[in-house]
Every structure is written in structure tokens, then in C-alpha cells.
Amino acid sequence: DNAILPNRDGSEKYMPMIHDFRNGKKVKYYVGGLSNPEITTPERQVYSGAADMLIALTTEGAVGILPGHLSLFSRLVPGELKINRGGSDEFFAVTGGFLDVHHDRITVLADTVLRSEEIDQAASLLAKERAEKIKKESRTREEFAQAETAIKRAMMEIKVAQRKRKHQELPHTSA
């Protein structure tokens, strides 16, 4: 089965459907891209383009956004954000912010975002080592907390950079 669905501007779009059977009931999923998700920081627009799925870490846990997702507004926690487009994944390191989903329109307003290819792993590792040293030598709770935050950020950046590298090394198979 397929469907012709109305766009907001009054035009129509063709959406192929997948059927799934859960608990003995037939469930329909529309297959099609999200409406150009945007990832923005106060300094720049990091991403704007087509996507099939977006996965982000929120205060409620990991959230996967597919076409037809219910409206959602949630606070992002520091971590990895992933966009799947045409079978390939793009990874981002996000330090926090907000996720707004409304009618397949996704907006990520983030404090800081780095694409995986923008991350300098050597610099992140050095920042982690410096922060660990500061943490050991800290004399106040504030210094300790700042060092702990710096360590977590560096570890997240290293993880996101490595995920992209591992993903690129995996053989792509077509079914």
C-alpha cells in the first residue's frame, strides 16, 4: 500500500508504506524523509538537509525521530547526535540544547555542536589529560566540577570521532 498525503502548502506527496503486525494488529509506517532537519548553534548553522532519521540524547533518554513522529520538545543532554540519510550516518557531538519536532520539522538548537570530521582527536585527548590533572589538583568544588565537565566533553568528542571512523570502515552490503 502507498498513500498520497497533503503537504502544508496544499500540494500532495507520495509516501510508500510499510506494514507491520504487532499484537495481532496491522500497523502502517510511512516511509519517507524528514523535512530538512536543522542543527543550529548561536554561532552557525551546522546542518540543514535531507534525512531519514535523527537520533538524539534527551533528558528522557535516547529518542529516534522518524517521519510522522509526534510533536516533541525536549532538552538535549551532552552526547552523540546521529542523522541517517540514504543508508549512511553522520555523527555530531552535542554539548546540550533543545530538540523541537513539529510535523516532521526538526530543529536542534544546541550550545555547541561539532561534526565528527571537525573533531581533532589528538586535541580532545590532550584536553582530557589536562582536565584530569586539574581534577586531581583541584582545591574547590567549582574547580573539580569544571574539570569533570571538561573530561566528559573530551571523552564524548573522542567517542563521536571514533564512531565515524568505525562506521566508515564497515563494509556496506546491499540487500
Short mmCIF file of C-alpha atoms in Angstrom, two decimals:
data_model
loop_
_atom_site.label_atom_id
_atom_site.label_comp_id
_atom_site.label_asym_id
_atom_site.label_seq_id
_atom_site.Cartn_x
_atom_site.Cartn_y
_atom_site.Cartn_z
CA ASP A 1 0.00 0.00 0.00
CA ASN A 2 1.01 3.56 -0.59
CA ALA A 3 -0.51 6.90 0.28
CA ILE A 4 -0.84 10.38 -1.11
CA LEU A 5 -0.50 12.76 1.83
CA PRO A 6 -1.10 16.52 1.88
CA ASN A 7 1.81 18.90 2.43
CA ARG A 8 1.37 22.04 4.50
CA ASP A 9 1.35 24.16 1.34
CA GLY A 10 -1.66 22.27 -0.09
CA SER A 11 0.33 20.15 -2.54
CA GLU A 12 0.48 16.38 -2.21
CA LYS A 13 3.34 13.97 -1.67
CA TYR A 14 3.60 10.27 -2.41
CA MET A 15 4.59 8.19 0.62
CA PRO A 16 5.28 4.46 0.35
CA MET A 17 4.10 2.49 3.39
CA ILE A 18 5.43 -0.48 5.31
CA HIS A 19 3.04 -2.77 7.16
CA ASP A 20 3.99 -4.34 10.45
CA PHE A 21 1.97 -6.69 12.61
CA ARG A 22 2.20 -6.07 16.34
CA ASN A 23 0.00 -7.78 18.90
CA GLY A 24 -2.12 -9.13 16.06
CA LYS A 25 -2.87 -5.63 14.74
CA LYS A 26 -1.78 -4.19 11.41
CA VAL A 27 0.31 -1.02 11.85
CA LYS A 28 1.24 1.25 8.93
CA TYR A 29 4.51 3.17 8.75
CA TYR A 30 5.05 5.84 6.15
CA VAL A 31 8.50 5.69 4.61
CA GLY A 32 9.94 8.98 3.53
CA GLY A 33 12.38 11.59 4.63
CA LEU A 34 12.13 14.15 7.36
CA SER A 35 11.57 17.74 6.30
CA ASN A 36 15.14 19.07 6.30
CA PRO A 37 16.24 18.89 9.93
CA GLU A 38 18.31 21.85 11.08
CA ILE A 39 21.07 21.83 13.67
CA THR A 40 21.92 25.34 14.82
CA THR A 41 24.19 26.89 17.44
CA PRO A 42 24.42 30.58 18.41
CA GLU A 43 27.44 30.88 16.07
CA ARG A 44 26.40 28.90 12.98
CA GLN A 45 24.08 26.52 11.22
CA VAL A 46 25.81 23.14 11.43
CA TYR A 47 23.40 21.05 9.36
CA SER A 48 20.42 21.61 7.12
CA GLY A 49 19.41 18.97 4.65
CA ALA A 50 17.56 15.79 3.94
CA ALA A 51 17.43 12.96 6.47
CA ASP A 52 15.59 9.70 7.00
CA MET A 53 16.05 9.52 10.77
CA LEU A 54 17.57 11.50 13.63
CA ILE A 55 18.67 10.04 16.97
CA ALA A 56 19.46 12.33 19.92
CA LEU A 57 20.05 12.03 23.65
CA THR A 58 17.49 13.86 25.78
CA THR A 59 16.82 14.11 29.49
CA GLU A 60 14.28 11.31 28.97
CA GLY A 61 16.79 9.05 27.16
CA ALA A 62 17.63 8.35 23.53
CA VAL A 63 14.98 9.49 21.05
CA GLY A 64 14.70 8.30 17.45
CA ILE A 65 12.76 10.61 15.14
CA LEU A 66 11.21 9.14 12.01
CA PRO A 67 8.70 10.68 9.58
CA GLY A 68 5.31 11.06 11.23
CA HIS A 69 6.75 11.43 14.74
CA LEU A 70 4.50 13.13 17.27
CA SER A 71 5.33 16.72 18.23
CA LEU A 72 8.04 16.83 20.84
CA PHE A 73 10.05 19.46 22.68
CA SER A 74 12.87 18.14 24.84
CA ARG A 75 16.11 19.21 26.46
CA LEU A 76 19.24 17.65 24.95
CA VAL A 77 21.97 16.28 27.16
CA PRO A 78 25.62 16.20 26.12
CA GLY A 79 26.26 13.30 23.81
CA GLU A 80 26.08 11.96 20.31
CA LEU A 81 23.50 13.02 17.74
CA LYS A 82 23.13 10.86 14.63
CA ILE A 83 21.45 11.62 11.32
CA ASN A 84 20.76 8.79 8.89
CA ARG A 85 20.39 9.78 5.26
CA GLY A 86 20.19 7.32 2.39
CA GLY A 87 21.70 4.48 4.39
CA SER A 88 24.72 6.42 5.66
CA ASP A 89 25.14 8.00 9.07
CA GLU A 90 26.50 11.39 10.05
CA PHE A 91 27.60 11.90 13.67
CA PHE A 92 27.70 15.07 15.77
CA ALA A 93 28.97 15.85 19.28
CA VAL A 94 26.37 17.99 21.09
CA THR A 95 27.02 19.66 24.45
CA GLY A 96 23.36 20.35 25.24
CA GLY A 97 20.43 22.36 23.97
CA PHE A 98 16.89 21.65 22.78
CA LEU A 99 15.16 19.36 20.29
CA ASP A 100 11.92 20.57 18.68
CA VAL A 101 9.87 18.22 16.48
CA HIS A 102 6.72 19.54 14.83
CA HIS A 103 5.08 17.98 11.73
CA ASP A 104 8.29 16.26 10.55
CA ARG A 105 10.12 19.57 11.01
CA ILE A 106 13.10 19.03 13.29
CA THR A 107 15.09 21.83 14.85
CA VAL A 108 18.06 21.24 17.12
CA LEU A 109 19.13 24.38 19.00
CA ALA A 110 22.40 23.47 20.65
CA ASP A 111 25.00 25.18 22.79
CA THR A 112 27.90 23.66 20.85
CA VAL A 113 27.91 21.12 18.01
CA LEU A 114 30.83 19.55 16.20
CA ARG A 115 30.57 17.30 13.16
CA SER A 116 32.60 14.14 13.66
CA GLU A 117 35.05 15.20 10.93
CA GLU A 118 35.63 18.55 12.71
CA ILE A 119 36.87 16.85 15.87
CA ASP A 120 40.62 16.79 16.40
CA GLN A 121 41.08 13.58 18.40
CA ALA A 122 44.62 14.47 19.48
CA ALA A 123 43.45 17.84 20.83
CA SER A 124 40.49 16.18 22.60
CA LEU A 125 42.80 13.60 24.19
CA LEU A 126 45.17 16.35 25.33
CA ALA A 127 42.22 18.34 26.77
CA LYS A 128 41.09 15.21 28.65
CA GLU A 129 44.56 14.67 30.12
CA ARG A 130 44.82 18.33 31.20
CA ALA A 131 41.37 18.21 32.78
CA GLU A 132 42.24 15.00 34.66
CA LYS A 133 45.34 16.71 36.05
CA ILE A 134 43.31 19.77 37.09
CA LYS A 135 40.71 17.49 38.70
CA LYS A 136 43.39 15.75 40.81
CA GLU A 137 44.86 19.11 41.88
CA SER A 138 41.52 20.90 42.39
CA ARG A 139 41.08 22.73 45.67
CA THR A 140 37.46 23.80 45.34
CA ARG A 141 34.24 22.10 44.32
CA GLU A 142 33.95 24.53 41.40
CA GLU A 143 37.36 23.58 40.02
CA PHE A 144 36.51 19.90 40.45
CA ALA A 145 33.14 20.31 38.66
CA GLN A 146 34.69 22.28 35.79
CA ALA A 147 37.38 19.64 35.33
CA GLU A 148 34.79 16.85 35.42
CA THR A 149 32.73 18.65 32.74
CA ALA A 150 35.83 19.11 30.57
CA ILE A 151 36.69 15.40 30.90
CA LYS A 152 33.17 14.35 29.88
CA ARG A 153 33.19 16.69 26.88
CA ALA A 154 36.58 15.45 25.68
CA MET A 155 35.50 11.81 26.08
CA MET A 156 32.31 12.50 24.12
CA GLU A 157 34.26 14.17 21.31
CA ILE A 158 36.68 11.23 21.12
CA LYS A 159 33.78 8.75 21.05
CA VAL A 160 31.94 10.60 18.26
CA ALA A 161 35.11 10.92 16.17
CA GLN A 162 35.82 7.19 16.61
CA ARG A 163 32.23 6.22 15.75
CA LYS A 164 32.53 7.96 12.40
CA ARG A 165 35.83 6.24 11.69
CA LYS A 166 34.44 2.79 12.66
CA HIS A 167 31.30 3.39 10.60
CA GLN A 168 33.39 4.27 7.54
CA GLU A 169 35.43 1.08 7.94
CA LEU A 170 32.37 -1.22 7.97
CA PRO A 171 31.70 -2.93 4.64
CA HIS A 172 28.49 -1.72 3.02
CA THR A 173 26.26 -4.52 1.81
CA SER A 174 23.14 -4.23 -0.24
CA ALA A 175 20.22 -6.50 0.44
#
